[in-house]
């Protein structure tokens, strides 16, 4: 694997999931692989799971880890070519990416969508800027349009918990007071297209995602109908895509409850707002597999880093 920028960088999801599950049994088995190599993790946005699980994964592989909260500690970067930099930006991505490439053998980037300029977010200026100007592999730790490490962790978690070859998996929108990006939902959908599963996407009208990502996906606007006989229910909020970055409603009737969940396993990428997105009874029940899901972030990152290291 050269870079891990999106779910599209996965050759075979079943094989990668199997390999990740093997790593989980013996996490330090490849500790020599990263010896004398360094990964730099650059965070333009907050994190708990991604930051700690990626560090843990890198350490398990013997990598040295450097972490930088770029968003509030780095120089403000310029991404446009030919700009007269007499305003707020202090350093161009061309220099920054080349400089970091001298210190690190792999660069991880977290840079969320701004949700104000759809075209700018779609262009993935931070992730693609590093991809273009860095001379080392790039790891996507959640970008404007995708969160492929989360998608892979979700696939591992479904595989560990499924009781039938072809489970029914539902991704449901849920209410939230803030405008959230589309990245987690996008990668979940892309990952589901590589899974042997019956997949249904449910959301209120107005919350349609990028049609390029949902092309061919079963979409059911009636949440109750979508949830019928589900084996796994993954819940996530996202803001409107058509009315870009807007919160159209906070319809409480879309919050996940024990009654709606039925016998399904409950999934969420976390962090989650209790009693807004999902009620306590779900999160505190044995049907919730969110903690296992967060644990699998380590093995998702580790298998991806292992593949990148093997290709160096
Ligand atoms: N799910 C996830 O990416 O969590 P963090 O934002 O805490 O890293």
PDB file of C-alpha atoms and ligand atoms in Angstrom:
ATOM      1  CA  UNK A   1       0.000   0.000   0.000  1.00  0.00           C
ATOM      2  CA  UNK A   2       1.458   3.341  -1.061  1.00  0.00           C
ATOM      3  CA  UNK A   3      -0.850   5.748   0.799  1.00  0.00           C
ATOM      4  CA  UNK A   4      -4.090   5.297   2.749  1.00  0.00           C
ATOM      5  CA  UNK A   5      -6.247   8.178   1.589  1.00  0.00           C
ATOM      6  CA  UNK A   6      -9.631   6.509   1.191  1.00  0.00           C
ATOM      7  CA  UNK A   7     -11.431   3.151   1.301  1.00  0.00           C
ATOM      8  CA  UNK A   8     -10.468   2.889  -2.414  1.00  0.00           C
ATOM      9  CA  UNK A   9      -6.881   2.152  -1.316  1.00  0.00           C
ATOM     10  CA  UNK A  10      -8.043  -1.228   0.048  1.00  0.00           C
ATOM     11  CA  UNK A  11      -7.337  -4.090  -2.390  1.00  0.00           C
ATOM     12  CA  UNK A  12      -9.404  -6.743  -0.614  1.00  0.00           C
ATOM     13  CA  UNK A  13     -11.489  -5.768   2.427  1.00  0.00           C
ATOM     14  CA  UNK A  14     -12.057  -9.370   3.649  1.00  0.00           C
ATOM     15  CA  UNK A  15      -8.299 -10.087   3.510  1.00  0.00           C
ATOM     16  CA  UNK A  16      -7.396  -6.835   5.280  1.00  0.00           C
ATOM     17  CA  UNK A  17     -10.003  -7.479   8.008  1.00  0.00           C
ATOM     18  CA  UNK A  18      -8.645 -11.005   8.528  1.00  0.00           C
ATOM     19  CA  UNK A  19      -5.092  -9.697   8.778  1.00  0.00           C
ATOM     20  CA  UNK A  20      -6.180  -6.983  11.247  1.00  0.00           C
ATOM     21  CA  UNK A  21      -7.883  -9.626  13.410  1.00  0.00           C
ATOM     22  CA  UNK A  22      -4.642 -11.638  13.430  1.00  0.00           C
ATOM     23  CA  UNK A  23      -2.649  -8.556  14.461  1.00  0.00           C
ATOM     24  CA  UNK A  24      -5.109  -8.037  17.318  1.00  0.00           C
ATOM     25  CA  UNK A  25      -4.176 -11.474  18.692  1.00  0.00           C
ATOM     26  CA  UNK A  26      -0.466 -10.604  18.667  1.00  0.00           C
ATOM     27  CA  UNK A  27      -0.072  -6.804  18.365  1.00  0.00           C
ATOM     28  CA  UNK A  28       3.696  -6.743  18.884  1.00  0.00           C
ATOM     29  CA  UNK A  29       4.469  -9.473  16.328  1.00  0.00           C
ATOM     30  CA  UNK A  30       5.851  -6.930  13.830  1.00  0.00           C
ATOM     31  CA  UNK A  31       7.632  -4.621  16.250  1.00  0.00           C
ATOM     32  CA  UNK A  32      10.847  -4.777  14.187  1.00  0.00           C
ATOM     33  CA  UNK A  33       9.120  -3.509  11.021  1.00  0.00           C
ATOM     34  CA  UNK A  34       9.128   0.157  12.016  1.00  0.00           C
ATOM     35  CA  UNK A  35      12.539   0.215  13.693  1.00  0.00           C
ATOM     36  CA  UNK A  36      14.500   3.409  12.934  1.00  0.00           C
ATOM     37  CA  UNK A  37      11.466   4.912  11.206  1.00  0.00           C
ATOM     38  CA  UNK A  38       9.249   7.810  12.285  1.00  0.00           C
ATOM     39  CA  UNK A  39       5.607   8.685  11.744  1.00  0.00           C
ATOM     40  CA  UNK A  40       4.439  12.278  12.100  1.00  0.00           C
ATOM     41  CA  UNK A  41       0.788  12.789  13.024  1.00  0.00           C
ATOM     42  CA  UNK A  42      -0.448  16.285  12.144  1.00  0.00           C
ATOM     43  CA  UNK A  43      -3.779  17.274  13.672  1.00  0.00           C
ATOM     44  CA  UNK A  44      -5.575  20.283  12.218  1.00  0.00           C
ATOM     45  CA  UNK A  45      -8.635  19.268  14.343  1.00  0.00           C
ATOM     46  CA  UNK A  46      -9.392  17.689  17.706  1.00  0.00           C
ATOM     47  CA  UNK A  47      -9.256  13.968  18.397  1.00  0.00           C
ATOM     48  CA  UNK A  48      -9.272  11.356  21.122  1.00  0.00           C
ATOM     49  CA  UNK A  49      -9.497   7.943  19.406  1.00  0.00           C
ATOM     50  CA  UNK A  50      -7.606   8.705  16.206  1.00  0.00           C
ATOM     51  CA  UNK A  51      -4.732  10.328  18.035  1.00  0.00           C
ATOM     52  CA  UNK A  52      -4.251   7.624  20.675  1.00  0.00           C
ATOM     53  CA  UNK A  53      -5.091   4.556  18.558  1.00  0.00           C
ATOM     54  CA  UNK A  54      -2.783   5.622  15.716  1.00  0.00           C
ATOM     55  CA  UNK A  55       0.036   6.262  18.199  1.00  0.00           C
ATOM     56  CA  UNK A  56      -0.583   2.873  19.785  1.00  0.00           C
ATOM     57  CA  UNK A  57      -0.645   1.162  16.386  1.00  0.00           C
ATOM     58  CA  UNK A  58       2.597   2.880  15.367  1.00  0.00           C
ATOM     59  CA  UNK A  59       4.272   1.947  18.663  1.00  0.00           C
ATOM     60  CA  UNK A  60       3.162  -1.675  18.228  1.00  0.00           C
ATOM     61  CA  UNK A  61       5.048  -1.627  14.913  1.00  0.00           C
ATOM     62  CA  UNK A  62       8.182  -0.144  16.494  1.00  0.00           C
ATOM     63  CA  UNK A  63       7.790   3.308  14.891  1.00  0.00           C
ATOM     64  CA  UNK A  64       8.896   6.518  16.600  1.00  0.00           C
ATOM     65  CA  UNK A  65       5.889   8.855  16.807  1.00  0.00           C
ATOM     66  CA  UNK A  66       5.808  12.664  16.566  1.00  0.00           C
ATOM     67  CA  UNK A  67       2.460  14.383  17.105  1.00  0.00           C
ATOM     68  CA  UNK A  68       1.713  18.003  16.326  1.00  0.00           C
ATOM     69  CA  UNK A  69      -1.510  19.915  16.909  1.00  0.00           C
ATOM     70  CA  UNK A  70      -1.044  21.832  13.684  1.00  0.00           C
ATOM     71  CA  UNK A  71      -4.370  23.641  13.934  1.00  0.00           C
ATOM     72  CA  UNK A  72      -3.322  25.817  16.867  1.00  0.00           C
ATOM     73  CA  UNK A  73       0.455  25.325  17.039  1.00  0.00           C
ATOM     74  CA  UNK A  74       1.663  25.260  13.410  1.00  0.00           C
ATOM     75  CA  UNK A  75       1.974  28.179  11.021  1.00  0.00           C
ATOM     76  CA  UNK A  76      -1.186  28.961   9.071  1.00  0.00           C
ATOM     77  CA  UNK A  77      -0.650  27.233   5.712  1.00  0.00           C
ATOM     78  CA  UNK A  78      -1.316  28.563   2.225  1.00  0.00           C
ATOM     79  CA  UNK A  79      -2.588  26.036  -0.345  1.00  0.00           C
ATOM     80  CA  UNK A  80      -3.230  28.225  -3.424  1.00  0.00           C
ATOM     81  CA  UNK A  81      -0.577  28.483  -6.094  1.00  0.00           C
ATOM     82  CA  UNK A  82       0.733  31.947  -6.897  1.00  0.00           C
ATOM     83  CA  UNK A  83      -0.849  33.708  -3.920  1.00  0.00           C
ATOM     84  CA  UNK A  84       0.699  36.939  -2.755  1.00  0.00           C
ATOM     85  CA  UNK A  85       1.028  35.864   0.871  1.00  0.00           C
ATOM     86  CA  UNK A  86       0.503  39.262   2.498  1.00  0.00           C
ATOM     87  CA  UNK A  87      -2.581  38.198   4.462  1.00  0.00           C
ATOM     88  CA  UNK A  88      -3.113  35.549   7.189  1.00  0.00           C
ATOM     89  CA  UNK A  89      -1.073  32.596   5.908  1.00  0.00           C
ATOM     90  CA  UNK A  90       2.594  32.287   6.886  1.00  0.00           C
ATOM     91  CA  UNK A  91       3.915  29.176   5.137  1.00  0.00           C
ATOM     92  CA  UNK A  92       3.088  27.447   1.856  1.00  0.00           C
ATOM     93  CA  UNK A  93       2.136  23.768   1.753  1.00  0.00           C
ATOM     94  CA  UNK A  94       4.972  23.286  -0.790  1.00  0.00           C
ATOM     95  CA  UNK A  95       7.646  24.009   1.828  1.00  0.00           C
ATOM     96  CA  UNK A  96       5.771  22.566   4.820  1.00  0.00           C
ATOM     97  CA  UNK A  97       5.130  19.158   3.232  1.00  0.00           C
ATOM     98  CA  UNK A  98       8.707  18.836   1.948  1.00  0.00           C
ATOM     99  CA  UNK A  99      10.144  19.846   5.322  1.00  0.00           C
ATOM    100  CA  UNK A 100       7.982  17.358   7.285  1.00  0.00           C
ATOM    101  CA  UNK A 101       8.969  14.638   4.764  1.00  0.00           C
ATOM    102  CA  UNK A 102      12.597  15.053   5.891  1.00  0.00           C
ATOM    103  CA  UNK A 103      11.646  14.326   9.502  1.00  0.00           C
ATOM    104  CA  UNK A 104       9.128  11.518   8.946  1.00  0.00           C
ATOM    105  CA  UNK A 105       8.825   8.310   6.915  1.00  0.00           C
ATOM    106  CA  UNK A 106       4.997   8.461   6.999  1.00  0.00           C
ATOM    107  CA  UNK A 107       2.749  11.490   7.566  1.00  0.00           C
ATOM    108  CA  UNK A 108      -0.748  11.209   9.090  1.00  0.00           C
ATOM    109  CA  UNK A 109      -3.133  14.108   8.448  1.00  0.00           C
ATOM    110  CA  UNK A 110      -6.402  15.026  10.164  1.00  0.00           C
ATOM    111  CA  UNK A 111      -8.149  17.977   8.502  1.00  0.00           C
ATOM    112  CA  UNK A 112     -11.940  18.222   8.643  1.00  0.00           C
ATOM    113  CA  UNK A 113     -14.296  19.857   6.182  1.00  0.00           C
ATOM    114  CA  UNK A 114     -14.881  23.544   6.863  1.00  0.00           C
ATOM    115  CA  UNK A 115     -18.514  23.064   5.744  1.00  0.00           C
ATOM    116  CA  UNK A 116     -18.722  26.561   4.265  1.00  0.00           C
ATOM    117  CA  UNK A 117     -17.246  25.977   0.785  1.00  0.00           C
ATOM    118  CA  UNK A 118     -18.341  22.684  -0.786  1.00  0.00           C
ATOM    119  CA  UNK A 119     -15.891  22.864  -3.702  1.00  0.00           C
ATOM    120  CA  UNK A 120     -12.957  23.602  -1.395  1.00  0.00           C
ATOM    121  CA  UNK A 121     -13.910  20.695   0.890  1.00  0.00           C
ATOM    122  CA  UNK A 122     -14.336  18.358  -2.088  1.00  0.00           C
ATOM    123  CA  UNK A 123     -10.846  19.343  -3.286  1.00  0.00           C
ATOM    124  CA  UNK A 124      -9.373  18.070   0.027  1.00  0.00           C
ATOM    125  CA  UNK A 125      -6.806  20.871  -0.043  1.00  0.00           C
ATOM    126  CA  UNK A 126      -4.911  19.822   3.098  1.00  0.00           C
ATOM    127  CA  UNK A 127      -4.778  16.061   2.448  1.00  0.00           C
ATOM    128  CA  UNK A 128      -4.108  16.484  -1.267  1.00  0.00           C
ATOM    129  CA  UNK A 129      -1.615  19.281  -0.610  1.00  0.00           C
ATOM    130  CA  UNK A 130       0.448  16.925   1.538  1.00  0.00           C
ATOM    131  CA  UNK A 131      -0.026  14.128  -0.986  1.00  0.00           C
ATOM    132  CA  UNK A 132       1.246  16.334  -3.788  1.00  0.00           C
ATOM    133  CA  UNK A 133       4.244  17.899  -2.088  1.00  0.00           C
ATOM    134  CA  UNK A 134       5.342  15.308   0.503  1.00  0.00           C
ATOM    135  CA  UNK A 135       7.825  12.665  -0.590  1.00  0.00           C
ATOM    136  CA  UNK A 136       6.595  10.047   1.917  1.00  0.00           C
ATOM    137  CA  UNK A 137       3.317   8.067   2.242  1.00  0.00           C
ATOM    138  CA  UNK A 138       0.236   9.844   3.587  1.00  0.00           C
ATOM    139  CA  UNK A 139      -2.268   8.387   6.066  1.00  0.00           C
ATOM    140  CA  UNK A 140      -5.759   9.908   6.150  1.00  0.00           C
ATOM    141  CA  UNK A 141      -6.788  10.340   9.801  1.00  0.00           C
ATOM    142  CA  UNK A 142     -10.117  11.968   8.698  1.00  0.00           C
ATOM    143  CA  UNK A 143     -10.287  14.438   5.903  1.00  0.00           C
ATOM    144  CA  UNK A 144     -13.044  16.612   4.456  1.00  0.00           C
ATOM    145  CA  UNK A 145     -14.784  13.749   2.696  1.00  0.00           C
ATOM    146  CA  UNK A 146     -13.588  10.518   4.288  1.00  0.00           C
ATOM    147  CA  UNK A 147     -12.569   8.744   7.471  1.00  0.00           C
ATOM    148  CA  UNK A 148     -11.182   5.479   6.072  1.00  0.00           C
ATOM    149  CA  UNK A 149      -9.511   4.342   9.319  1.00  0.00           C
ATOM    150  CA  UNK A 150     -12.942   4.505  10.981  1.00  0.00           C
ATOM    151  CA  UNK A 151     -14.513   2.651   8.044  1.00  0.00           C
ATOM    152  CA  UNK A 152     -11.961  -0.138   8.345  1.00  0.00           C
ATOM    153  CA  UNK A 153     -12.441  -0.367  12.138  1.00  0.00           C
ATOM    154  CA  UNK A 154     -16.195  -0.627  11.505  1.00  0.00           C
ATOM    155  CA  UNK A 155     -15.630  -3.489   9.052  1.00  0.00           C
ATOM    156  CA  UNK A 156     -13.468  -5.346  11.600  1.00  0.00           C
ATOM    157  CA  UNK A 157     -16.146  -4.847  14.276  1.00  0.00           C
ATOM    158  CA  UNK A 158     -18.958  -6.109  12.043  1.00  0.00           C
ATOM    159  CA  UNK A 159     -16.870  -9.142  11.113  1.00  0.00           C
ATOM    160  CA  UNK A 160     -16.180  -9.946  14.782  1.00  0.00           C
ATOM    161  CA  UNK A 161     -19.856  -9.707  15.735  1.00  0.00           C
ATOM    162  CA  UNK A 162     -21.759 -11.104  12.765  1.00  0.00           C
ATOM    163  CA  UNK A 163     -23.721 -14.306  13.290  1.00  0.00           C
ATOM    164  CA  UNK A 164     -24.659 -14.792   9.635  1.00  0.00           C
ATOM    165  CA  UNK A 165     -22.708 -14.593   6.376  1.00  0.00           C
ATOM    166  CA  UNK A 166     -24.741 -11.691   4.999  1.00  0.00           C
ATOM    167  CA  UNK A 167     -25.973  -9.480   7.864  1.00  0.00           C
ATOM    168  CA  UNK A 168     -28.354  -6.565   7.439  1.00  0.00           C
ATOM    169  CA  UNK A 169     -26.529  -3.308   8.239  1.00  0.00           C
ATOM    170  CA  UNK A 170     -28.299   0.042   8.541  1.00  0.00           C
ATOM    171  CA  UNK A 171     -26.656   3.467   8.641  1.00  0.00           C
ATOM    172  CA  UNK A 172     -29.089   5.911  10.231  1.00  0.00           C
ATOM    173  CA  UNK A 173     -28.877   9.695  10.462  1.00  0.00           C
ATOM    174  CA  UNK A 174     -29.523  11.069  13.966  1.00  0.00           C
ATOM    175  CA  UNK A 175     -30.125  14.574  15.284  1.00  0.00           C
ATOM    176  CA  UNK A 176     -27.306  16.810  16.555  1.00  0.00           C
ATOM    177  CA  UNK A 177     -27.191  20.492  17.532  1.00  0.00           C
ATOM    178  CA  UNK A 178     -24.079  21.261  15.466  1.00  0.00           C
ATOM    179  CA  UNK A 179     -23.277  21.018  11.765  1.00  0.00           C
ATOM    180  CA  UNK A 180     -21.125  17.908  11.347  1.00  0.00           C
ATOM    181  CA  UNK A 181     -19.133  16.747   8.307  1.00  0.00           C
ATOM    182  CA  UNK A 182     -20.027  13.865   5.976  1.00  0.00           C
ATOM    183  CA  UNK A 183     -16.695  12.024   6.233  1.00  0.00           C
ATOM    184  CA  UNK A 184     -17.653   9.196   8.619  1.00  0.00           C
ATOM    185  CA  UNK A 185     -20.894   8.414   6.786  1.00  0.00           C
ATOM    186  CA  UNK A 186     -19.130   8.538   3.404  1.00  0.00           C
ATOM    187  CA  UNK A 187     -16.445   6.036   4.423  1.00  0.00           C
ATOM    188  CA  UNK A 188     -18.998   3.774   6.116  1.00  0.00           C
ATOM    189  CA  UNK A 189     -21.008   3.647   2.871  1.00  0.00           C
ATOM    190  CA  UNK A 190     -17.893   3.043   0.753  1.00  0.00           C
ATOM    191  CA  UNK A 191     -16.819   0.282   3.121  1.00  0.00           C
ATOM    192  CA  UNK A 192     -20.298  -1.310   2.997  1.00  0.00           C
ATOM    193  CA  UNK A 193     -20.067  -1.503  -0.774  1.00  0.00           C
ATOM    194  CA  UNK A 194     -17.087  -3.865  -0.307  1.00  0.00           C
ATOM    195  CA  UNK A 195     -18.916  -5.981   2.317  1.00  0.00           C
ATOM    196  CA  UNK A 196     -21.091  -9.024   1.868  1.00  0.00           C
ATOM    197  CA  UNK A 197     -24.117  -7.441   3.552  1.00  0.00           C
ATOM    198  CA  UNK A 198     -27.623  -6.133   2.947  1.00  0.00           C
ATOM    199  CA  UNK A 199     -27.041  -2.394   3.413  1.00  0.00           C
ATOM    200  CA  UNK A 200     -29.716   0.265   3.920  1.00  0.00           C
ATOM    201  CA  UNK A 201     -29.111   3.992   4.407  1.00  0.00           C
ATOM    202  CA  UNK A 202     -31.824   5.959   6.224  1.00  0.00           C
ATOM    203  CA  UNK A 203     -32.118   9.712   6.760  1.00  0.00           C
ATOM    204  CA  UNK A 204     -34.778  12.420   6.652  1.00  0.00           C
ATOM    205  CA  UNK A 205     -35.398  14.080   3.296  1.00  0.00           C
ATOM    206  CA  UNK A 206     -32.885  16.893   2.810  1.00  0.00           C
ATOM    207  CA  UNK A 207     -29.983  14.913   4.295  1.00  0.00           C
ATOM    208  CA  UNK A 208     -29.024  13.133   1.055  1.00  0.00           C
ATOM    209  CA  UNK A 209     -25.262  12.581   0.868  1.00  0.00           C
ATOM    210  CA  UNK A 210     -23.047  13.068  -2.196  1.00  0.00           C
ATOM    211  CA  UNK A 211     -24.850  11.076  -4.932  1.00  0.00           C
ATOM    212  CA  UNK A 212     -21.476   9.842  -6.218  1.00  0.00           C
ATOM    213  CA  UNK A 213     -21.029   8.030  -2.894  1.00  0.00           C
ATOM    214  CA  UNK A 214     -24.603   6.767  -2.492  1.00  0.00           C
ATOM    215  CA  UNK A 215     -24.903   5.625  -6.108  1.00  0.00           C
ATOM    216  CA  UNK A 216     -26.511   2.148  -6.067  1.00  0.00           C
ATOM    217  CA  UNK A 217     -27.199   2.232  -2.291  1.00  0.00           C
ATOM    218  CA  UNK A 218     -30.689   1.392  -0.948  1.00  0.00           C
ATOM    219  CA  UNK A 219     -32.044   4.584   0.659  1.00  0.00           C
ATOM    220  CA  UNK A 220     -35.179   4.432   2.834  1.00  0.00           C
ATOM    221  CA  UNK A 221     -36.494   7.673   4.338  1.00  0.00           C
ATOM    222  CA  UNK A 222     -38.763   5.790   6.751  1.00  0.00           C
ATOM    223  CA  UNK A 223     -36.404   4.966   9.631  1.00  0.00           C
ATOM    224  CA  UNK A 224     -38.711   2.360  11.210  1.00  0.00           C
ATOM    225  CA  UNK A 225     -38.968   0.481   7.912  1.00  0.00           C
ATOM    226  CA  UNK A 226     -35.194   0.693   7.322  1.00  0.00           C
ATOM    227  CA  UNK A 227     -34.487  -0.778  10.764  1.00  0.00           C
ATOM    228  CA  UNK A 228     -36.694  -3.863  10.300  1.00  0.00           C
ATOM    229  CA  UNK A 229     -34.691  -7.053  11.013  1.00  0.00           C
ATOM    230  CA  UNK A 230     -31.390  -5.181  11.192  1.00  0.00           C
ATOM    231  CA  UNK A 231     -28.361  -7.011  12.603  1.00  0.00           C
ATOM    232  CA  UNK A 232     -26.211  -3.883  12.940  1.00  0.00           C
ATOM    233  CA  UNK A 233     -27.334  -0.269  13.263  1.00  0.00           C
ATOM    234  CA  UNK A 234     -24.657   2.385  12.854  1.00  0.00           C
ATOM    235  CA  UNK A 235     -25.829   5.871  13.796  1.00  0.00           C
ATOM    236  CA  UNK A 236     -24.280   9.166  12.773  1.00  0.00           C
ATOM    237  CA  UNK A 237     -25.272  12.747  12.288  1.00  0.00           C
ATOM    238  CA  UNK A 238     -24.267  14.741   9.242  1.00  0.00           C
ATOM    239  CA  UNK A 239     -25.257  18.174   7.986  1.00  0.00           C
ATOM    240  CA  UNK A 240     -27.038  18.753   4.707  1.00  0.00           C
ATOM    241  CA  UNK A 241     -24.953  18.181   1.570  1.00  0.00           C
ATOM    242  CA  UNK A 242     -27.266  19.914  -0.909  1.00  0.00           C
ATOM    243  CA  UNK A 243     -27.776  22.900   1.411  1.00  0.00           C
ATOM    244  CA  UNK A 244     -24.114  22.606   2.235  1.00  0.00           C
ATOM    245  CA  UNK A 245     -23.181  22.420   5.921  1.00  0.00           C
ATOM    246  CA  UNK A 246     -26.623  23.447   7.181  1.00  0.00           C
ATOM    247  CA  UNK A 247     -28.562  21.852  10.074  1.00  0.00           C
ATOM    248  CA  UNK A 248     -32.016  21.530   8.521  1.00  0.00           C
ATOM    249  CA  UNK A 249     -33.698  20.067  11.594  1.00  0.00           C
ATOM    250  CA  UNK A 250     -32.935  18.367  14.895  1.00  0.00           C
ATOM    251  CA  UNK A 251     -35.876  15.975  14.697  1.00  0.00           C
ATOM    252  CA  UNK A 252     -35.727  14.098  18.033  1.00  0.00           C
ATOM    253  CA  UNK A 253     -37.842  11.288  16.626  1.00  0.00           C
ATOM    254  CA  UNK A 254     -34.683  10.124  14.759  1.00  0.00           C
ATOM    255  CA  UNK A 255     -32.733   9.534  18.026  1.00  0.00           C
ATOM    256  CA  UNK A 256     -31.841   5.825  18.424  1.00  0.00           C
ATOM    257  CA  UNK A 257     -33.722   4.042  21.212  1.00  0.00           C
ATOM    258  CA  UNK A 258     -33.812   0.486  22.541  1.00  0.00           C
ATOM    259  CA  UNK A 259     -37.256  -0.006  21.009  1.00  0.00           C
ATOM    260  CA  UNK A 260     -36.108   1.007  17.534  1.00  0.00           C
ATOM    261  CA  UNK A 261     -32.859  -0.966  17.782  1.00  0.00           C
ATOM    262  CA  UNK A 262     -34.707  -4.257  18.308  1.00  0.00           C
ATOM    263  CA  UNK A 263     -32.144  -7.059  18.488  1.00  0.00           C
ATOM    264  CA  UNK A 264     -29.474  -5.269  16.456  1.00  0.00           C
ATOM    265  CA  UNK A 265     -25.991  -4.345  17.619  1.00  0.00           C
ATOM    266  CA  UNK A 266     -25.488  -0.600  18.034  1.00  0.00           C
ATOM    267  CA  UNK A 267     -22.510   1.123  16.416  1.00  0.00           C
ATOM    268  CA  UNK A 268     -21.221   4.702  16.550  1.00  0.00           C
ATOM    269  CA  UNK A 269     -17.764   6.075  15.747  1.00  0.00           C
ATOM    270  CA  UNK A 270     -17.751   8.251  18.921  1.00  0.00           C
ATOM    271  CA  UNK A 271     -17.704  10.855  20.361  1.00  0.00           C
ATOM    272  CA  UNK A 272     -21.469  10.652  20.839  1.00  0.00           C
ATOM    273  CA  UNK A 273     -23.936  13.001  22.540  1.00  0.00           C
ATOM    274  CA  UNK A 274     -26.029  10.904  24.921  1.00  0.00           C
ATOM    275  CA  UNK A 275     -29.791  11.362  24.786  1.00  0.00           C
ATOM    276  CA  UNK A 276     -29.487  13.452  21.618  1.00  0.00           C
ATOM    277  CA  UNK A 277     -28.068  10.972  19.090  1.00  0.00           C
ATOM    278  CA  UNK A 278     -28.847   7.829  21.110  1.00  0.00           C
ATOM    279  CA  UNK A 279     -30.340   7.278  24.518  1.00  0.00           C
ATOM    280  CA  UNK A 280     -28.559   5.945  27.610  1.00  0.00           C
ATOM    281  CA  UNK A 281     -30.453   2.648  27.527  1.00  0.00           C
ATOM    282  CA  UNK A 282     -28.818   1.747  24.196  1.00  0.00           C
ATOM    283  CA  UNK A 283     -25.287   2.874  25.038  1.00  0.00           C
ATOM    284  CA  UNK A 284     -25.369   1.167  28.445  1.00  0.00           C
ATOM    285  CA  UNK A 285     -26.738  -2.098  27.053  1.00  0.00           C
ATOM    286  CA  UNK A 286     -24.871  -5.172  25.886  1.00  0.00           C
ATOM    287  CA  UNK A 287     -26.112  -4.451  22.369  1.00  0.00           C
ATOM    288  CA  UNK A 288     -23.746  -1.486  22.145  1.00  0.00           C
ATOM    289  CA  UNK A 289     -20.405  -2.401  20.554  1.00  0.00           C
ATOM    290  CA  UNK A 290     -19.019   1.157  20.443  1.00  0.00           C
ATOM    291  CA  UNK A 291     -16.144   0.429  22.847  1.00  0.00           C
ATOM    292  CA  UNK A 292     -15.039  -2.589  20.800  1.00  0.00           C
ATOM    293  CA  UNK A 293     -15.354  -0.393  17.693  1.00  0.00           C
ATOM    294  CA  UNK A 294     -13.030   2.211  19.257  1.00  0.00           C
ATOM    295  CA  UNK A 295     -10.569  -0.539  20.244  1.00  0.00           C
ATOM    296  CA  UNK A 296     -10.520  -1.734  16.638  1.00  0.00           C
ATOM    297  CA  UNK A 297      -9.279   1.688  15.563  1.00  0.00           C
ATOM    298  CA  UNK A 298      -5.844   0.526  16.764  1.00  0.00           C
ATOM    299  CA  UNK A 299      -5.859  -2.591  14.583  1.00  0.00           C
ATOM    300  CA  UNK A 300      -7.277  -0.741  11.583  1.00  0.00           C
ATOM    301  CA  UNK A 301      -4.418   1.761  11.836  1.00  0.00           C
ATOM    302  CA  UNK A 302      -1.887  -0.976  12.530  1.00  0.00           C
ATOM    303  CA  UNK A 303      -2.730  -3.122   9.503  1.00  0.00           C
ATOM    304  CA  UNK A 304      -2.664  -0.058   7.247  1.00  0.00           C
ATOM    305  CA  UNK A 305       0.683   1.148   8.658  1.00  0.00           C
ATOM    306  CA  UNK A 306       2.069  -2.381   8.340  1.00  0.00           C
ATOM    307  CA  UNK A 307       1.106  -2.454   4.635  1.00  0.00           C
ATOM    308  CA  UNK A 308       2.655   0.988   4.078  1.00  0.00           C
ATOM    309  CA  UNK A 309       5.870   0.031   5.898  1.00  0.00           C
ATOM    310  CA  UNK A 310       6.153  -3.181   3.875  1.00  0.00           C
ATOM    311  CA  UNK A 311       6.004  -1.060   0.715  1.00  0.00           C
ATOM    312  CA  UNK A 312       8.676   1.480   1.756  1.00  0.00           C
TER     313      UNK A 312
HETATM  314  N1  LIG B   1     -14.044   8.382  15.789  1.00  0.00           N
HETATM  315  C1  LIG B   1     -13.022   9.254  15.842  1.00  0.00           C
HETATM  316  O1  LIG B   1     -12.369   9.545  14.847  1.00  0.00           O
HETATM  317  O2  LIG B   1     -12.777   9.741  17.089  1.00  0.00           O
HETATM  318  P1  LIG B   1     -11.871  11.002  17.390  1.00  0.00           P
HETATM  319  O3  LIG B   1     -12.493  12.175  16.671  1.00  0.00           O
HETATM  320  O4  LIG B   1     -11.900  11.162  18.882  1.00  0.00           O
HETATM  321  O5  LIG B   1     -10.494  10.748  16.876  1.00  0.00           O
END
